[in-house]
mmCIF file of C-alpha atoms in Angstrom:
data_model
loop_
_atom_site.group_PDB
_atom_site.id
_atom_site.type_symbol
_atom_site.label_atom_id
_atom_site.label_comp_id
_atom_site.label_asym_id
_atom_site.label_seq_id
_atom_site.Cartn_x
_atom_site.Cartn_y
_atom_site.Cartn_z
ATOM 1 C CA MET A 118 0.000 0.000 0.000
ATOM 2 C CA VAL A 119 1.314 3.436 -0.961
ATOM 3 C CA LYS A 120 1.360 5.852 1.960
ATOM 4 C CA VAL A 121 1.101 9.592 1.603
ATOM 5 C CA ASN A 122 4.628 10.930 1.972
ATOM 6 C CA LEU A 123 4.693 13.519 4.721
ATOM 7 C CA LYS A 124 8.384 14.385 4.821
ATOM 8 C CA VAL A 125 8.810 18.085 5.533
ATOM 9 C CA ASN A 126 11.543 20.672 5.319
ATOM 10 C CA SER A 127 13.381 20.893 8.628
ATOM 11 C CA SER A 128 14.445 24.460 7.940
ATOM 12 C CA ILE A 129 10.922 25.733 8.599
ATOM 13 C CA LEU A 130 10.668 24.827 12.260
ATOM 14 C CA ASN A 131 12.972 23.011 14.644
ATOM 15 C CA SER A 132 10.773 20.520 16.451
ATOM 16 C CA ASP A 133 9.975 16.845 16.601
ATOM 17 C CA LEU A 134 7.457 17.494 13.832
ATOM 18 C CA ASP A 135 10.380 17.503 11.415
ATOM 19 C CA GLN A 136 10.644 13.712 11.498
ATOM 20 C CA PRO A 137 9.048 11.920 8.528
ATOM 21 C CA HIS A 138 5.509 10.774 9.264
ATOM 22 C CA THR A 139 2.842 8.814 7.434
ATOM 23 C CA ASP A 140 -0.849 8.069 7.740
ATOM 24 C CA ALA A 141 -3.484 10.342 9.258
ATOM 25 C CA GLU A 142 -1.342 11.173 12.283
ATOM 26 C CA GLY A 143 1.448 12.342 10.032
ATOM 27 C CA LEU A 144 -0.933 14.458 8.013
ATOM 28 C CA ARG A 145 -2.259 16.029 11.203
ATOM 29 C CA LYS A 146 1.286 16.936 12.193
ATOM 30 C CA LEU A 147 2.055 18.326 8.766
ATOM 31 C CA VAL A 148 -1.067 20.485 8.848
ATOM 32 C CA LEU A 149 -0.229 21.528 12.410
ATOM 33 C CA LYS A 150 3.198 22.560 11.189
ATOM 34 C CA SER A 151 1.578 24.737 8.525
ATOM 35 C CA TRP A 152 -0.590 26.267 11.259
ATOM 36 C CA ILE A 153 2.439 26.991 13.413
ATOM 37 C CA LYS A 154 4.230 28.608 10.507
ATOM 38 C CA GLY A 155 1.192 30.788 9.776
ATOM 39 C CA ILE A 156 0.738 31.704 13.420
ATOM 40 C CA ALA A 157 4.431 32.572 13.734
ATOM 41 C CA ILE A 158 4.143 35.008 10.838
ATOM 42 C CA ALA A 159 0.966 36.497 12.303
ATOM 43 C CA VAL A 160 2.582 36.948 15.731
ATOM 44 C CA THR A 161 5.612 38.566 14.110
ATOM 45 C CA PHE A 162 3.303 40.919 12.240
ATOM 46 C CA VAL A 163 1.505 41.940 15.446
ATOM 47 C CA MET A 164 4.769 42.449 17.345
ATOM 48 C CA VAL A 165 6.303 44.544 14.583
ATOM 49 C CA THR A 166 3.134 46.614 14.328
ATOM 50 C CA CYS A 167 3.065 47.256 18.085
ATOM 51 C CA LEU A 168 6.740 48.220 18.160
ATOM 52 C CA THR A 169 6.191 50.538 15.224
ATOM 53 C CA LEU A 170 3.303 52.296 16.927
ATOM 54 C CA THR A 171 5.274 52.877 20.111
ATOM 55 C CA SER A 172 8.492 54.076 18.541
ATOM 56 C CA ALA A 173 9.462 57.487 17.277
ATOM 57 C CA ILE A 174 10.975 55.999 14.135
ATOM 58 C CA ALA A 175 9.076 56.351 10.877
ATOM 59 C CA PRO A 176 6.684 53.434 10.370
ATOM 60 C CA SER A 177 8.136 50.430 8.544
ATOM 61 C CA MET A 178 6.236 48.099 6.296
ATOM 62 C CA ALA A 179 5.342 44.699 7.737
ATOM 63 C CA ALA A 180 2.636 42.394 6.512
ATOM 64 C CA LEU A 181 1.413 38.879 6.162
ATOM 65 C CA PRO A 182 1.890 37.192 2.771
ATOM 66 C CA THR A 183 0.423 39.509 0.158
ATOM 67 C CA ARG A 184 -1.365 36.685 -1.647
ATOM 68 C CA SER A 185 -4.501 35.259 -0.108
ATOM 69 C CA ALA A 186 -5.239 31.613 -0.751
ATOM 70 C CA ILE A 187 -7.882 31.049 -3.423
ATOM 71 C CA LYS A 188 -10.012 28.239 -2.038
ATOM 72 C CA ASP A 189 -12.584 27.998 -4.814
ATOM 73 C CA ALA A 190 -11.638 25.122 -7.120
ATOM 74 C CA ARG A 191 -13.449 26.687 -10.062
ATOM 75 C CA ILE A 192 -11.396 29.870 -9.782
ATOM 76 C CA ILE A 193 -8.180 27.850 -9.533
ATOM 77 C CA LEU A 194 -9.143 25.870 -12.626
ATOM 78 C CA ARG A 195 -10.017 28.993 -14.615
ATOM 79 C CA ASN A 196 -6.697 30.579 -13.673
ATOM 80 C CA GLY A 197 -4.950 27.380 -14.760
ATOM 81 C CA LEU A 198 -6.162 27.571 -18.348
ATOM 82 C CA PRO A 199 -3.282 28.258 -20.782
ATOM 83 C CA ILE A 200 -4.607 31.443 -22.367
ATOM 84 C CA ASP A 201 -3.173 34.896 -22.837
ATOM 85 C CA ASN A 202 -6.046 37.310 -23.298
ATOM 86 C CA ASP A 203 -6.159 40.259 -20.922
ATOM 87 C CA ALA A 204 -9.695 41.287 -21.853
ATOM 88 C CA ILE A 205 -11.443 38.049 -20.893
ATOM 89 C CA ARG A 206 -9.191 37.630 -17.858
ATOM 90 C CA GLU A 207 -10.258 41.070 -16.613
ATOM 91 C CA VAL A 208 -13.899 40.093 -17.063
ATOM 92 C CA GLN A 209 -13.235 36.889 -15.125
ATOM 93 C CA HIS A 210 -11.455 38.511 -12.206
ATOM 94 C CA THR A 211 -14.020 41.311 -11.947
ATOM 95 C CA LEU A 212 -16.898 38.832 -11.772
ATOM 96 C CA GLU A 213 -15.056 36.754 -9.174
ATOM 97 C CA GLN A 214 -14.840 39.782 -6.861
ATOM 98 C CA MET A 215 -18.519 40.657 -7.090
ATOM 99 C CA PRO A 216 -19.839 38.488 -4.214
ATOM 100 C CA ARG A 217 -17.368 40.120 -1.834
ATOM 101 C CA GLN A 218 -18.223 43.571 -3.181
ATOM 102 C CA ALA A 219 -21.913 42.859 -2.633
ATOM 103 C CA ASN A 220 -21.304 41.721 0.942
ATOM 104 C CA LEU A 221 -19.554 45.042 1.534
ATOM 105 C CA LYS A 222 -22.477 46.864 -0.110
ATOM 106 C CA ARG A 223 -20.269 48.571 -2.673
ATOM 107 C CA TRP A 224 -23.149 49.039 -5.074
ATOM 108 C CA SER A 225 -21.684 51.988 -6.960
ATOM 109 C CA SER A 226 -18.506 50.046 -7.705
ATOM 110 C CA LEU A 227 -20.519 46.997 -8.713
ATOM 111 C CA LYS A 228 -22.575 49.015 -11.181
ATOM 112 C CA LYS A 229 -19.396 50.398 -12.745
ATOM 113 C CA ASP A 230 -17.894 46.918 -12.889
ATOM 114 C CA VAL A 231 -20.814 45.290 -14.655
ATOM 115 C CA ASP A 232 -21.014 48.207 -17.102
ATOM 116 C CA MET A 233 -17.283 47.794 -17.781
ATOM 117 C CA ILE A 234 -17.775 44.084 -18.426
ATOM 118 C CA THR A 235 -20.592 44.707 -20.880
ATOM 119 C CA GLN A 236 -18.582 47.361 -22.705
ATOM 120 C CA SER A 237 -15.462 45.188 -22.805
ATOM 121 C CA LEU A 238 -17.328 42.231 -24.273
ATOM 122 C CA THR A 239 -18.836 44.452 -26.961
ATOM 123 C CA GLN A 240 -15.466 45.970 -27.861
ATOM 124 C CA ASN A 241 -13.544 42.697 -27.825
ATOM 125 C CA GLN A 242 -16.059 40.240 -29.222
ATOM 126 C CA ALA A 243 -14.641 40.232 -32.759
ATOM 127 C CA GLN A 244 -11.086 39.710 -31.508
ATOM 128 C CA LEU A 245 -12.159 36.876 -29.189
ATOM 129 C CA ILE A 246 -13.875 35.118 -32.097
ATOM 130 C CA VAL A 247 -10.761 35.479 -34.246
ATOM 131 C CA GLU A 248 -8.496 34.153 -31.471
ATOM 132 C CA ALA A 249 -10.691 31.088 -31.041
ATOM 133 C CA GLY A 250 -9.667 29.824 -34.466
ATOM 134 C CA SER A 251 -11.900 28.433 -37.179
ATOM 135 C CA GLU A 252 -12.777 25.244 -35.273
ATOM 136 C CA HIS A 253 -14.154 27.073 -32.239
ATOM 137 C CA GLN A 254 -15.563 30.290 -33.682
ATOM 138 C CA ALA A 255 -19.154 29.056 -33.582
ATOM 139 C CA ASP A 256 -18.687 27.891 -30.001
ATOM 140 C CA VAL A 257 -17.168 31.125 -28.741
ATOM 141 C CA THR A 258 -19.891 33.136 -30.515
ATOM 142 C CA ALA A 259 -22.583 31.096 -28.751
ATOM 143 C CA HIS A 260 -20.836 31.259 -25.384
ATOM 144 C CA LEU A 261 -20.378 35.040 -25.630
ATOM 145 C CA ALA A 262 -24.079 35.395 -26.402
ATOM 146 C CA SER A 263 -24.955 33.268 -23.362
ATOM 147 C CA LEU A 264 -22.576 35.327 -21.222
ATOM 148 C CA ASN A 265 -24.214 38.571 -22.279
ATOM 149 C CA THR A 266 -27.626 37.087 -21.510
ATOM 150 C CA ALA A 267 -26.423 35.985 -18.068
ATOM 151 C CA LEU A 268 -25.255 39.515 -17.297
ATOM 152 C CA VAL A 269 -28.772 40.977 -17.584
ATOM 153 C CA PRO A 270 -30.204 39.536 -14.327
ATOM 154 C CA LEU A 271 -26.891 40.314 -12.617
ATOM 155 C CA GLN A 272 -27.231 43.976 -13.636
ATOM 156 C CA GLU A 273 -30.796 43.971 -12.342
ATOM 157 C CA ALA A 274 -29.781 42.471 -8.993
ATOM 158 C CA ILE A 275 -27.093 45.114 -8.588
ATOM 159 C CA ALA A 276 -29.517 47.893 -9.535
ATOM 160 C CA ILE A 277 -31.963 46.899 -6.763
ATOM 161 C CA LYS A 278 -29.139 46.033 -4.328
ATOM 162 C CA ASP A 279 -30.173 42.387 -4.113
ATOM 163 C CA ARG A 280 -27.168 41.115 -2.172
ATOM 164 C CA ASN A 281 -28.526 37.566 -1.828
ATOM 165 C CA ASN A 282 -28.516 36.845 -5.563
ATOM 166 C CA VAL A 283 -25.281 38.498 -6.703
ATOM 167 C CA LYS A 284 -23.173 35.443 -5.851
ATOM 168 C CA SER A 285 -25.250 32.899 -7.772
ATOM 169 C CA LEU A 286 -25.729 35.231 -10.742
ATOM 170 C CA SER A 287 -22.052 36.119 -10.993
ATOM 171 C CA GLU A 288 -21.149 32.400 -10.796
ATOM 172 C CA LYS A 289 -23.579 31.672 -13.624
ATOM 173 C CA ALA A 290 -21.876 34.316 -15.747
ATOM 174 C CA LEU A 291 -18.481 32.861 -14.803
ATOM 175 C CA ASP A 292 -19.536 29.466 -16.128
ATOM 176 C CA TYR A 293 -19.769 31.051 -19.579
ATOM 177 C CA VAL A 294 -16.527 32.972 -19.068
ATOM 178 C CA GLY A 295 -14.805 29.638 -18.451
ATOM 179 C CA LEU A 296 -16.280 28.248 -21.662
ATOM 180 C CA VAL A 297 -15.106 31.279 -23.631
ATOM 181 C CA GLU A 298 -11.613 30.906 -22.171
ATOM 182 C CA SER A 299 -11.563 27.214 -23.089
ATOM 183 C CA ASP A 300 -12.613 28.126 -26.638
ATOM 184 C CA LEU A 301 -9.450 30.233 -26.978
ATOM 185 C CA ILE A 302 -7.144 27.205 -26.541
ATOM 186 C CA GLN A 303 -6.362 26.057 -30.071
ATOM 187 C CA ALA A 304 -3.659 23.488 -29.285
ATOM 188 C CA PHE A 305 -2.074 21.817 -26.294
ATOM 189 C CA PRO A 306 0.626 24.260 -25.161
ATOM 190 C CA PHE A 307 3.683 22.003 -24.669
ATOM 191 C CA GLU A 308 5.275 18.584 -25.139
ATOM 192 C CA VAL A 309 6.109 16.449 -22.125
ATOM 193 C CA PRO A 310 9.744 15.342 -21.704
ATOM 194 C CA ALA A 311 10.750 12.536 -24.065
ATOM 195 C CA GLN A 312 11.302 9.996 -21.262
ATOM 196 C CA TYR A 313 7.611 10.217 -20.350
ATOM 197 C CA ALA A 314 6.140 10.506 -23.850
ATOM 198 C CA GLN A 315 5.119 6.813 -23.935
ATOM 199 C CA LEU A 316 2.761 7.277 -20.989
ATOM 200 C CA PRO A 317 -0.931 8.180 -21.435
ATOM 201 C CA GLN A 318 -1.490 11.928 -21.525
ATOM 202 C CA LEU A 319 -4.605 14.009 -21.025
ATOM 203 C CA LYS A 320 -4.218 16.913 -23.433
ATOM 204 C CA GLY A 321 -7.007 19.026 -22.031
ATOM 205 C CA ARG A 322 -9.572 18.413 -19.318
ATOM 206 C CA ALA A 323 -12.051 15.698 -18.486
ATOM 207 C CA LEU A 324 -14.867 15.134 -16.028
ATOM 208 C CA VAL A 325 -14.876 11.884 -14.045
ATOM 209 C CA GLU A 326 -17.874 10.808 -11.998
ATOM 210 C CA LEU A 327 -17.196 8.701 -8.922
ATOM 211 C CA SER A 328 -20.230 6.705 -7.803
ATOM 212 C CA THR A 329 -19.812 5.556 -4.210
ATOM 213 C CA GLU A 330 -21.890 3.904 -1.509
ATOM 214 C CA LYS A 331 -22.433 7.368 -0.001
ATOM 215 C CA GLY A 332 -23.281 9.291 -3.174
ATOM 216 C CA ASN A 333 -21.632 10.691 -6.276
ATOM 217 C CA ALA A 334 -18.863 13.214 -6.852
ATOM 218 C CA ILE A 335 -17.485 14.749 -10.027
ATOM 219 C CA ILE A 336 -13.780 15.409 -10.474
ATOM 220 C CA THR A 337 -12.539 17.973 -12.982
ATOM 221 C CA VAL A 338 -9.289 16.396 -14.176
ATOM 222 C CA ASP A 339 -6.746 18.952 -15.413
ATOM 223 C CA GLY A 340 -4.391 17.778 -18.130
ATOM 224 C CA TYR A 341 -3.234 21.280 -18.988
ATOM 225 C CA ASN A 342 -1.118 21.413 -15.839
ATOM 226 C CA ALA A 343 -0.460 17.710 -15.143
ATOM 227 C CA PRO A 344 -1.001 15.797 -18.409
ATOM 228 C CA ILE A 345 0.827 12.616 -17.388
ATOM 229 C CA ASN A 346 -0.765 12.146 -13.975
ATOM 230 C CA ALA A 347 -4.156 13.186 -15.337
ATOM 231 C CA GLY A 348 -3.667 10.827 -18.279
ATOM 232 C CA GLN A 349 -2.782 7.940 -15.980
ATOM 233 C CA PHE A 350 -5.906 8.539 -13.892
ATOM 234 C CA VAL A 351 -8.303 8.881 -16.830
ATOM 235 C CA ASP A 352 -6.808 5.831 -18.567
ATOM 236 C CA LEU A 353 -7.335 3.723 -15.437
ATOM 237 C CA VAL A 354 -10.891 5.044 -15.101
ATOM 238 C CA GLN A 355 -11.625 3.999 -18.666
ATOM 239 C CA ASN A 356 -10.157 0.558 -17.938
ATOM 240 C CA GLY A 357 -12.556 0.132 -15.006
ATOM 241 C CA PHE A 358 -9.617 -0.101 -12.604
ATOM 242 C CA TYR A 359 -11.290 1.786 -9.743
ATOM 243 C CA ASP A 360 -14.655 0.018 -9.917
ATOM 244 C CA GLY A 361 -15.231 -1.816 -6.652
ATOM 245 C CA LEU A 362 -12.136 -0.502 -4.863
ATOM 246 C CA LYS A 363 -12.381 0.707 -1.285
ATOM 247 C CA PHE A 364 -11.000 3.765 0.450
ATOM 248 C CA THR A 365 -8.095 2.078 2.179
ATOM 249 C CA ARG A 366 -6.712 5.093 4.000
ATOM 250 C CA ALA A 367 -8.960 7.784 5.401
ATOM 251 C CA ASP A 368 -9.349 10.426 8.034
ATOM 252 C CA GLU A 369 -12.618 12.320 7.888
ATOM 253 C CA ASN A 370 -10.919 15.629 8.671
ATOM 254 C CA TYR A 371 -7.922 15.383 6.379
ATOM 255 C CA TYR A 372 -7.982 13.024 3.413
ATOM 256 C CA LEU A 373 -9.407 9.984 1.627
ATOM 257 C CA GLN A 374 -7.173 7.595 -0.299
ATOM 258 C CA THR A 375 -8.053 4.833 -2.741
ATOM 259 C CA GLY A 376 -6.668 3.009 -5.761
ATOM 260 C CA ASP A 377 -4.930 0.103 -3.991
ATOM 261 C CA PRO A 378 -5.931 -3.111 -5.802
ATOM 262 C CA GLU A 379 -6.349 -6.500 -4.157
ATOM 263 C CA GLY A 380 -3.149 -8.516 -3.798
ATOM 264 C CA ALA A 381 0.494 -7.724 -3.215
ATOM 265 C CA VAL A 382 0.838 -5.085 -5.955
ATOM 266 C CA ASP A 383 0.341 -1.496 -4.792
ATOM 267 C CA GLY A 384 -0.556 -0.021 -8.173
ATOM 268 C CA TYR A 385 -1.346 -0.659 -11.811
ATOM 269 C CA VAL A 386 0.204 -3.419 -13.898
ATOM 270 C CA ASP A 387 -0.304 -2.770 -17.611
ATOM 271 C CA PRO A 388 -1.807 -5.954 -19.070
ATOM 272 C CA LYS A 389 -0.220 -5.196 -22.456
ATOM 273 C CA THR A 390 3.318 -5.152 -21.087
ATOM 274 C CA GLY A 391 2.968 -7.006 -17.804
ATOM 275 C CA LYS A 392 4.912 -4.176 -16.168
ATOM 276 C CA TYR A 393 4.110 -1.950 -13.211
ATOM 277 C CA ARG A 394 3.307 1.506 -14.631
ATOM 278 C CA THR A 395 4.394 4.576 -12.716
ATOM 279 C CA VAL A 396 4.193 8.327 -13.263
ATOM 280 C CA PRO A 397 6.581 11.074 -12.105
ATOM 281 C CA ILE A 398 5.819 13.997 -9.853
ATOM 282 C CA GLU A 399 4.569 16.770 -12.130
ATOM 283 C CA VAL A 400 3.921 20.310 -10.854
ATOM 284 C CA ARG A 401 3.691 23.552 -12.830
ATOM 285 C CA LEU A 402 4.777 26.954 -11.564
ATOM 286 C CA PRO A 403 2.780 30.023 -12.662
ATOM 287 C CA ASP A 404 5.720 31.534 -14.561
ATOM 288 C CA GLN A 405 6.607 28.338 -16.414
ATOM 289 C CA LYS A 406 4.946 26.919 -19.512
ATOM 290 C CA VAL A 407 5.951 23.316 -18.793
ATOM 291 C CA PRO A 408 5.585 21.518 -15.429
ATOM 292 C CA THR A 409 8.630 20.517 -13.432
ATOM 293 C CA TYR A 410 9.274 16.783 -13.374
ATOM 294 C CA GLY A 411 11.224 14.359 -11.244
ATOM 295 C CA LYS A 412 11.833 16.407 -8.100
ATOM 296 C CA THR A 413 9.662 17.780 -5.316
ATOM 297 C CA PHE A 414 9.650 21.475 -4.485
ATOM 298 C CA GLU A 415 11.492 20.591 -1.286
ATOM 299 C CA GLU A 416 14.266 18.920 -3.295
ATOM 300 C CA GLN A 417 14.452 21.962 -5.577
ATOM 301 C CA GLY A 418 14.562 24.451 -2.712
ATOM 302 C CA LEU A 419 11.128 25.781 -3.650
ATOM 303 C CA SER A 420 9.267 25.069 -0.403
ATOM 304 C CA GLY A 421 6.627 27.736 0.157
ATOM 305 C CA THR A 422 6.164 28.358 -3.570
ATOM 306 C CA LEU A 423 2.582 28.360 -4.802
ATOM 307 C CA PRO A 424 1.996 26.090 -7.835
ATOM 308 C CA VAL A 425 -0.724 26.590 -10.425
ATOM 309 C CA LEU A 426 -2.750 23.771 -8.842
ATOM 310 C CA PRO A 427 -2.348 24.150 -5.063
ATOM 311 C CA PHE A 428 -3.720 22.243 -2.084
ATOM 312 C CA ALA A 429 -6.005 25.151 -1.283
ATOM 313 C CA ALA A 430 -9.490 23.854 -2.048
ATOM 314 C CA PHE A 431 -11.542 21.250 -0.232
ATOM 315 C CA GLY A 432 -11.622 18.274 -2.595
ATOM 316 C CA THR A 433 -8.147 18.672 -4.127
ATOM 317 C CA VAL A 434 -7.237 15.406 -5.915
ATOM 318 C CA ALA A 435 -3.591 14.302 -5.974
ATOM 319 C CA MET A 436 -1.480 11.265 -6.836
ATOM 320 C CA ALA A 437 -0.053 9.305 -3.898
ATOM 321 C CA HIS A 438 3.507 8.007 -4.070
ATOM 322 C CA PRO A 439 5.863 5.953 -1.888
ATOM 323 C CA ASN A 440 7.644 7.777 0.908
ATOM 324 C CA ASP A 441 11.047 7.437 -0.708
ATOM 325 C CA ASP A 442 10.184 7.989 -4.374
ATOM 326 C CA PRO A 443 8.002 10.846 -5.680
ATOM 327 C CA ASN A 444 8.330 9.360 -9.185
ATOM 328 C CA ALA A 445 6.653 6.060 -8.336
ATOM 329 C CA GLY A 446 3.011 7.098 -8.239
ATOM 330 C CA SER A 447 0.776 4.622 -10.016
ATOM 331 C CA SER A 448 -2.923 4.173 -9.287
ATOM 332 C CA GLN A 449 -3.440 5.368 -5.728
ATOM 333 C CA PHE A 450 -4.758 8.894 -5.297
ATOM 334 C CA PHE A 451 -6.010 10.927 -2.372
ATOM 335 C CA ILE A 452 -8.619 13.632 -1.931
ATOM 336 C CA TYR A 453 -7.626 16.483 0.371
ATOM 337 C CA LEU A 454 -10.387 17.411 2.808
ATOM 338 C CA PHE A 455 -8.719 20.091 4.877
ATOM 339 C CA GLU A 456 -8.752 23.850 4.499
ATOM 340 C CA SER A 457 -7.862 26.439 7.103
ATOM 341 C CA GLU A 458 -7.777 30.180 7.386
ATOM 342 C CA LEU A 459 -4.450 29.691 9.171
ATOM 343 C CA THR A 460 -2.863 28.200 6.046
ATOM 344 C CA PRO A 461 -2.620 31.095 3.564
ATOM 345 C CA ALA A 462 -1.046 30.828 0.145
ATOM 346 C CA GLY A 463 2.508 29.574 0.189
ATOM 347 C CA LEU A 464 2.278 27.953 3.623
ATOM 348 C CA ASN A 465 0.762 24.574 2.720
ATOM 349 C CA LEU A 466 3.577 22.049 2.966
ATOM 350 C CA LEU A 467 1.892 19.606 0.585
ATOM 351 C CA ASP A 468 2.248 22.023 -2.332
ATOM 352 C CA GLY A 469 4.890 20.887 -4.789
ATOM 353 C CA ASN A 470 5.515 17.612 -2.979
ATOM 354 C CA TYR A 471 2.581 15.821 -4.600
ATOM 355 C CA THR A 472 1.017 16.119 -8.040
ATOM 356 C CA VAL A 473 -2.409 17.743 -7.975
ATOM 357 C CA PHE A 474 -4.288 16.699 -11.112
ATOM 358 C CA GLY A 475 -7.815 17.854 -10.385
ATOM 359 C CA TYR A 476 -10.518 19.002 -7.995
ATOM 360 C CA VAL A 477 -13.890 17.714 -6.887
ATOM 361 C CA THR A 478 -16.175 20.338 -8.400
ATOM 362 C CA ASP A 479 -19.523 18.734 -7.641
ATOM 363 C CA GLY A 480 -20.684 16.404 -4.869
ATOM 364 C CA LYS A 481 -18.585 17.758 -2.035
ATOM 365 C CA GLU A 482 -21.297 16.637 0.384
ATOM 366 C CA THR A 483 -20.432 13.064 -0.614
ATOM 367 C CA LEU A 484 -16.853 13.585 0.564
ATOM 368 C CA ASP A 485 -18.163 14.559 4.000
ATOM 369 C CA LYS A 486 -19.891 11.180 4.278
ATOM 370 C CA LEU A 487 -17.149 8.848 3.038
ATOM 371 C CA ARG A 488 -15.207 6.807 5.560
ATOM 372 C CA LEU A 489 -12.509 4.136 5.666
ATOM 373 C CA GLY A 490 -13.737 0.983 3.922
ATOM 374 C CA ASP A 491 -16.416 2.691 1.828
ATOM 375 C CA LYS A 492 -16.449 1.496 -1.765
ATOM 376 C CA ILE A 493 -16.280 3.123 -5.189
ATOM 377 C CA LEU A 494 -19.100 1.462 -7.109
ATOM 378 C CA SER A 495 -17.898 2.844 -10.430
ATOM 379 C CA ALA A 496 -15.776 5.572 -11.980
ATOM 380 C CA ARG A 497 -16.489 6.788 -15.482
ATOM 381 C CA VAL A 498 -15.452 9.588 -17.807
ATOM 382 C CA ILE A 499 -18.508 11.708 -18.568
ATOM 383 C CA SER A 500 -16.762 14.252 -20.810
ATOM 384 C CA GLY A 501 -13.340 14.938 -22.259
ATOM 385 C CA ALA A 502 -12.451 11.322 -23.110
ATOM 386 C CA GLU A 503 -11.301 12.511 -26.532
ATOM 387 C CA ASN A 504 -8.470 14.431 -24.853
ATOM 388 C CA LEU A 505 -6.766 11.211 -23.697
ATOM 389 C CA VAL A 506 -3.787 10.303 -25.892
ATOM 390 C CA LYS A 507 -1.996 6.976 -25.485
#
């Protein structure tokens, strides 16, 4: 059985938590270590602020990490799309801020924002259609029309200061923004390293539905940022590998793990070759076009760096690997169930040490019910199967 590797960087804190741990207890200690790191920064901030206020020296700048953790999987996935169009990105980010603006009753700003969005879409529609390429021009035209239609009730809610409906209406509009952004991707943006080219690859995204004894959940599998790990997962789903498997490692507050078949083998043996098939750790940084392969962030001295697909959302899906080899993941994966306000961006010690290849985007209530020993009745690809290349 593959155990989640919980080795941490001893340079962060000097305590007995620096010893390698496994299982739920190890994950608790790793999360606790993230808490301690966050609390230490917060305490430092408070102390510096107090000293500044009581001194005669000019105030100095001190702050917590400037980035706040994005905990909405749909926002993370939109940001992870390989597009370069400032106009649609501005529309996206403006819509994403609207629920918060409504809670703060910033109605004047909201009216300006929705007017800006409408104007921007009108001005940039022709260019967006051109950028979509001939194969997707009809799609992007239809999605832009649906987006403009979705903006009408949002404008009306803002006009009458209907705070309760702004969130749902802005999310509806964002669904179409995501479709428009997907329409702009004309080709997969990179080639994986040659030594991994023989492995299945997901060149795009797919939706996988897990049917369990406690209900269903849908995973958005992201091949744009982890094509090999995503490809491995989708290929095994299509082969029926996960049907009937149990959650063999679980802690209701931290994670669920499955994918361990019956017998002595811990992963997937390809029936065509008779060989155990493994995938490497694969994590993309925001400023890099191609993911990093072969080494964890800790091994690269990148601990604390925020990847494109972070462990920030409840329902993060990642590949498990043996404690001593991050390049020996196979079939076992785990679903992250923990999120904390005390773990802001850059402080989650799982980031960069495991490959995140997707998020549960529907059926999160099912995750709350699943326990050790519960069974996956079936796993199936419900869209995006055409993006699997093998």
